[in-house]
Short mmCIF file of C-alpha atoms in Angstrom, two decimals:
data_model
loop_
_atom_site.label_atom_id
_atom_site.label_comp_id
_atom_site.label_asym_id
_atom_site.label_seq_id
_atom_site.Cartn_x
_atom_site.Cartn_y
_atom_site.Cartn_z
CA MET A 145 -0.04 0.11 -0.12
CA GLN A 146 1.55 3.84 -1.19
CA TRP A 147 2.60 5.87 1.95
CA VAL A 148 0.98 9.55 1.79
CA GLU A 149 3.36 11.85 3.57
CA VAL A 150 1.40 15.18 4.96
CA THR A 151 2.12 17.89 7.75
CA GLY A 152 0.00 19.82 10.04
CA ARG A 153 0.48 22.52 13.20
CA THR A 154 0.29 19.33 15.61
CA VAL A 155 0.70 15.50 15.17
CA GLU A 156 -3.39 14.75 15.57
CA GLU A 157 -3.73 17.75 12.65
CA ALA A 158 -1.56 15.93 10.35
CA LYS A 159 -3.14 12.81 11.01
CA GLU A 160 -6.11 14.08 10.48
CA ALA A 161 -4.77 15.39 7.21
CA ALA A 162 -3.61 12.07 5.90
CA LEU A 163 -6.97 9.91 6.64
CA ASP A 164 -8.27 12.69 4.18
CA GLN A 165 -6.24 11.87 1.34
CA LEU A 166 -6.39 8.10 2.38
CA GLY A 167 -10.31 8.67 2.53
CA VAL A 168 -10.47 5.75 5.22
CA ASP A 169 -11.02 6.24 8.99
CA GLU A 170 -8.42 5.91 11.22
CA HIS A 171 -8.50 2.42 12.57
CA ASP A 172 -7.92 1.58 8.79
CA ALA A 173 -4.63 3.48 8.68
CA GLU A 174 -1.12 3.08 10.11
CA PHE A 175 0.69 6.22 10.91
CA GLU A 176 4.81 6.77 11.18
CA VAL A 177 5.34 10.25 12.81
CA LEU A 178 8.61 11.76 10.86
CA GLU A 179 8.85 15.03 12.58
CA GLU A 180 7.16 16.66 15.87
CA PRO A 181 6.23 20.21 15.75
CA LYS A 182 8.88 22.91 16.68
CA SER A 183 8.15 26.01 18.54
CA GLY A 184 10.11 29.26 17.77
CA LEU A 185 10.14 32.47 19.98
CA PHE A 186 6.71 33.53 22.07
CA GLY A 187 5.51 30.52 20.94
CA ARG A 188 5.11 30.84 17.61
CA LEU A 189 5.35 27.55 15.24
CA ARG A 190 8.76 27.18 14.19
CA SER A 191 8.38 23.79 12.22
CA GLU A 192 4.92 21.73 11.69
CA ALA A 193 4.86 18.46 12.45
CA ARG A 194 5.56 15.72 9.63
CA VAL A 195 3.39 12.33 9.36
CA ARG A 196 3.75 9.38 6.95
CA ALA A 197 0.46 7.14 6.76
CA ARG A 198 -0.65 4.39 5.05
CA VAL A 199 -3.79 1.82 4.70
CA VAL A 200 -2.99 -0.73 7.25
CA PRO A 201 -1.77 -3.87 5.27
CA THR A 202 -4.31 -6.62 5.64
CA ALA A 203 -2.39 -9.73 5.07
CA PRO A 204 -0.64 -11.09 7.97
CA ARG A 205 2.82 -13.27 7.87
CA PRO A 206 1.77 -16.82 6.60
CA LYS A 207 1.58 -19.35 9.32
CA VAL A 208 4.09 -21.15 7.66
CA GLU A 209 6.56 -18.55 8.16
CA ARG A 210 5.73 -18.76 11.69
CA ARG A 211 5.92 -22.18 12.55
CA GLU A 212 9.19 -22.74 10.31
CA ARG A 213 10.76 -19.80 12.67
CA ARG A 214 9.52 -21.89 15.93
CA ARG A 215 11.13 -24.89 14.23
CA GLY A 216 14.14 -23.09 13.63
CA SER A 217 14.43 -21.76 17.41
CA ARG A 218 13.99 -25.41 18.70
CA GLU A 219 16.86 -26.33 16.40
CA ARG A 220 19.16 -23.99 17.73
CA LYS A 221 18.78 -24.84 21.52
CA GLY A 222 19.17 -28.61 20.07
CA ASN A 223 22.31 -27.11 18.46
CA SER A 224 23.43 -25.52 21.65
CA GLY A 225 22.66 -28.77 23.93
CA ASP A 226 24.76 -30.52 21.30
CA ARG A 227 27.65 -28.10 22.22
CA ALA A 228 27.48 -28.12 25.63
CA GLY A 229 27.14 -32.52 25.75
CA GLY A 230 30.26 -32.56 23.23
CA GLY A 231 28.87 -31.84 19.82
CA ASP A 232 31.99 -29.82 19.30
CA ARG A 233 33.60 -33.07 18.57
CA ALA A 234 34.13 -33.90 14.73
CA GLY A 235 32.51 -37.49 13.23
CA GLY A 236 35.48 -39.13 14.43
CA GLY A 237 35.83 -38.15 18.13
CA GLN A 238 38.35 -35.21 17.33
CA PRO A 239 37.56 -31.74 19.09
CA ARG A 240 36.53 -29.28 15.86
CA SER A 241 38.82 -26.22 15.74
CA ARG A 242 37.35 -22.86 16.43
CA SER A 243 37.03 -22.34 12.21
CA GLU A 244 35.25 -25.44 11.84
CA GLN A 245 32.43 -24.67 14.67
CA SER A 246 31.95 -21.35 13.22
CA GLU A 247 31.58 -22.64 9.36
CA ALA A 248 29.25 -25.03 10.67
CA ARG A 249 27.28 -22.66 12.64
CA ALA A 250 27.02 -20.38 9.71
CA GLY A 251 25.95 -23.30 7.48
CA GLY A 252 23.22 -24.15 10.11
CA ARG A 253 22.07 -20.63 9.84
CA LYS A 254 21.99 -20.15 6.27
CA GLY A 255 19.98 -23.58 6.31
CA GLN A 256 17.15 -22.11 8.55
CA THR A 257 17.20 -18.68 5.78
CA VAL A 258 16.54 -20.99 2.96
CA THR A 259 13.92 -22.80 4.91
CA THR A 260 12.06 -19.15 5.76
CA GLU A 261 12.09 -17.99 2.21
CA GLN A 262 10.83 -21.15 0.90
CA SER A 263 7.90 -20.78 3.09
CA GLU A 264 7.11 -17.41 2.20
CA ALA A 265 6.92 -18.53 -1.25
CA GLN A 266 4.67 -21.58 -0.78
CA VAL A 267 2.17 -19.42 1.14
CA ASP A 268 0.25 -16.38 -0.67
CA PRO A 269 -2.19 -14.27 0.51
CA PRO A 270 -5.81 -14.65 -0.77
CA SER A 271 -6.42 -12.78 -4.38
CA LEU A 272 -8.83 -10.28 -5.23
CA ALA A 273 -11.19 -13.20 -6.48
CA GLU A 274 -11.35 -15.28 -3.79
CA GLU A 275 -12.06 -12.22 -1.43
CA ALA A 276 -14.96 -11.34 -3.73
CA GLU A 277 -16.39 -14.89 -3.68
CA VAL A 278 -16.35 -15.09 0.10
CA ALA A 279 -18.22 -11.83 -0.05
CA LYS A 280 -20.61 -12.57 -2.54
CA ALA A 281 -21.85 -15.64 -0.88
CA PHE A 282 -22.15 -14.11 2.33
CA LEU A 283 -24.28 -10.92 1.13
CA GLU A 284 -26.36 -13.62 -0.94
CA GLY A 285 -27.33 -15.00 2.36
CA LEU A 286 -27.96 -11.92 3.81
CA LEU A 287 -30.56 -10.96 1.05
CA THR A 288 -31.80 -14.42 1.93
CA ALA A 289 -31.94 -13.63 5.47
CA PHE A 290 -33.84 -10.24 5.14
CA GLU A 291 -36.33 -11.77 2.33
CA LEU A 292 -34.52 -9.33 0.07
CA GLU A 293 -34.43 -10.11 -3.84
CA GLY A 294 -31.03 -8.89 -5.55
CA GLN A 295 -28.20 -10.14 -7.54
CA VAL A 296 -24.42 -10.08 -6.22
CA GLY A 297 -21.83 -9.33 -8.67
CA SER A 298 -17.95 -7.78 -8.17
CA GLU A 299 -15.58 -6.33 -10.32
CA GLU A 300 -11.88 -5.31 -9.90
CA LEU A 301 -11.27 -1.76 -9.94
CA ASP A 302 -7.76 -1.76 -9.96
CA GLU A 303 -4.91 -3.97 -8.71
CA GLU A 304 -5.15 -3.58 -4.56
CA THR A 305 -9.27 -2.70 -4.90
CA VAL A 306 -12.33 -5.22 -5.64
CA GLU A 307 -15.89 -3.56 -5.14
CA VAL A 308 -18.64 -6.21 -4.47
CA ALA A 309 -22.10 -4.76 -5.68
CA VAL A 310 -25.53 -5.89 -4.72
CA THR A 311 -28.51 -4.52 -7.60
CA GLY A 312 -31.94 -4.82 -7.34
CA THR A 313 -35.14 -3.01 -5.96
CA ASP A 314 -36.23 -2.09 -2.52
CA LEU A 315 -32.80 -2.52 -1.08
CA GLY A 316 -32.82 0.28 1.11
CA LEU A 317 -32.88 -1.58 4.04
CA LEU A 318 -29.51 -2.29 3.32
CA ILE A 319 -28.03 1.47 2.86
CA GLY A 320 -29.97 3.29 6.05
CA PRO A 321 -29.84 6.83 6.50
CA LYS A 322 -27.23 8.59 4.62
CA GLY A 323 -25.51 5.22 3.93
CA GLN A 324 -24.83 4.22 7.37
CA THR A 325 -26.49 0.54 7.46
CA LEU A 326 -24.24 0.17 4.41
CA THR A 327 -21.17 1.12 6.05
CA ALA A 328 -21.97 -1.43 8.70
CA VAL A 329 -22.97 -3.98 5.86
CA GLN A 330 -19.32 -3.11 4.59
CA GLU A 331 -17.41 -3.69 7.64
CA LEU A 332 -19.35 -7.26 8.97
CA THR A 333 -18.43 -8.10 5.07
CA ARG A 334 -14.81 -7.51 5.30
CA THR A 335 -15.04 -9.11 8.75
CA VAL A 336 -16.29 -12.60 7.42
CA VAL A 337 -14.01 -12.49 4.51
CA GLN A 338 -10.82 -12.18 6.92
CA ARG A 339 -11.72 -14.89 9.09
CA LYS A 340 -12.86 -17.34 6.12
CA LEU A 341 -9.70 -17.08 4.41
CA GLY A 342 -7.44 -16.38 7.43
CA ALA A 343 -6.29 -12.78 5.86
CA ARG A 344 -7.28 -9.83 3.10
CA SER A 345 -4.62 -8.70 0.17
CA GLY A 346 -6.56 -6.33 -0.68
CA ARG A 347 -9.22 -3.60 -0.26
CA LEU A 348 -12.65 -4.71 -0.37
CA LEU A 349 -15.49 -2.15 -1.38
CA VAL A 350 -19.46 -3.20 -1.03
CA ASP A 351 -22.08 -1.08 -2.71
CA VAL A 352 -26.27 -1.50 -2.73
CA ALA A 353 -28.04 -0.39 -5.76
CA GLU A 354 -25.29 1.65 -6.73
CA TYR A 355 -25.43 3.93 -3.75
CA ARG A 356 -21.78 4.87 -3.55
CA LYS A 357 -21.51 5.61 -7.32
CA ALA A 358 -24.48 8.12 -6.95
CA ARG A 359 -23.52 9.38 -3.89
CA ARG A 360 -20.29 10.64 -5.43
CA ALA A 361 -21.52 11.98 -8.53
CA ALA A 362 -23.87 14.30 -6.22
CA LEU A 363 -20.92 14.90 -3.71
CA GLU A 364 -19.07 16.18 -7.11
CA ARG A 365 -21.42 17.96 -8.52
CA PHE A 366 -22.06 19.85 -4.96
CA ALA A 367 -18.46 20.60 -4.14
CA THR A 368 -18.34 21.77 -7.71
CA GLY A 369 -20.71 24.22 -7.06
CA VAL A 370 -19.78 25.57 -3.93
CA ALA A 371 -15.98 25.98 -5.36
CA ASP A 372 -17.62 28.07 -7.95
CA LYS A 373 -19.20 30.34 -5.39
CA VAL A 374 -16.16 30.47 -3.09
CA LYS A 375 -14.31 32.05 -6.88
CA GLU A 376 -16.95 34.10 -7.41
CA ALA A 377 -17.24 35.62 -3.88
CA GLY A 378 -13.69 35.34 -2.65
CA VAL A 379 -15.31 34.00 0.92
CA ALA A 380 -14.25 30.52 2.17
CA THR A 381 -17.20 28.01 3.08
CA ALA A 382 -17.03 25.13 5.63
CA LEU A 383 -19.46 22.09 4.42
CA GLU A 384 -20.98 19.74 6.60
CA PRO A 385 -19.38 17.23 8.65
CA MET A 386 -18.54 14.26 6.36
CA ASN A 387 -16.61 10.66 6.80
CA PRO A 388 -13.19 10.25 5.61
CA ALA A 389 -14.23 8.73 1.81
CA ASP A 390 -16.63 11.31 1.14
CA ARG A 391 -13.99 14.11 2.38
CA LYS A 392 -11.76 12.74 0.01
CA VAL A 393 -13.89 13.15 -2.74
CA VAL A 394 -14.41 16.59 -2.05
CA HIS A 395 -11.07 17.22 -2.30
CA ASP A 396 -10.29 15.47 -5.29
CA THR A 397 -12.67 17.53 -7.11
CA VAL A 398 -12.44 20.88 -5.61
CA ASN A 399 -8.57 20.64 -6.16
CA ALA A 400 -8.92 19.89 -9.72
CA ILE A 401 -10.39 23.14 -10.13
CA ASP A 402 -8.24 26.26 -10.39
CA GLY A 403 -8.54 29.22 -7.91
CA VAL A 404 -9.63 27.39 -4.87
CA VAL A 405 -7.84 24.72 -2.35
CA THR A 406 -9.59 22.90 0.38
CA THR A 407 -8.71 22.22 3.87
CA SER A 408 -10.39 20.29 6.68
CA GLU A 409 -10.93 20.90 10.50
CA GLY A 410 -12.56 19.51 13.67
CA GLU A 411 -12.09 16.00 14.85
CA GLU A 412 -14.33 13.13 13.98
CA PRO A 413 -16.98 12.48 13.65
CA ASN A 414 -17.61 16.21 13.19
CA ARG A 415 -14.47 16.86 10.80
CA ARG A 416 -15.48 18.83 7.76
CA VAL A 417 -13.81 20.35 4.67
CA VAL A 418 -13.38 24.21 4.20
CA ILE A 419 -13.21 25.15 0.77
CA MET A 420 -11.16 28.30 0.56
CA PRO A 421 -9.88 31.04 -2.52
CA ASP A 422 -6.64 30.05 -3.51
CA GLN A 423 -4.09 32.96 -2.03
CA ALA A 424 -1.49 31.86 -4.53
#
């Protein structure tokens, strides 16, 4: 997953800005503080905090690799016991020289390294197609449980993202007010895939009745209209609080328009985008 690097007056402000760029919630991201903010004379800010962040990788270290590491640890303990009991003697019973002992230990370590590399090559995280199949089966079961009619399909949006979409009529129950139920369904689907496959290797999105597609288009139109008014009046406008994914849509839309820029202010769940005239 690609890292983004941002700055802010505080570390928390920089983290919030990174979440806006990634379009995810805080629990889906990991951060690395590159530089703490520094104060100058009279409390003035001399330099801003600098943070980098990325979406949390979802595939854990392969279980086979962990088993091989434990096995290697037991082998090293056994070798240690051999040395304590006279294991440093050659096959003919003669004591080994220090150089021979070093070569033997080095050879053992090399063998363990090869074993670990082989185990890594043998275990792969699930493919996007495999994740999509598990997600589709779960969502089909959800439709049955709620006695709803619909079809479930999937599409790989890019090499790291797959979208599973439910289409049909009267699916508002799975969307909820402002898409809140849909957000919960998406998180539940991700959890099911994680438990079923033991890992996730990409970003899994869930849509119902093209709600996300329609909302994105509506947000783009809305943001463009507000940006035009800000350019004309020269006055900044703060939008209503949005989730990170919606804020990202607004940021991307407005920042593609000359004469206006965006920033974010506030804390979750009341963080909002501010559209301002570009003073540059």
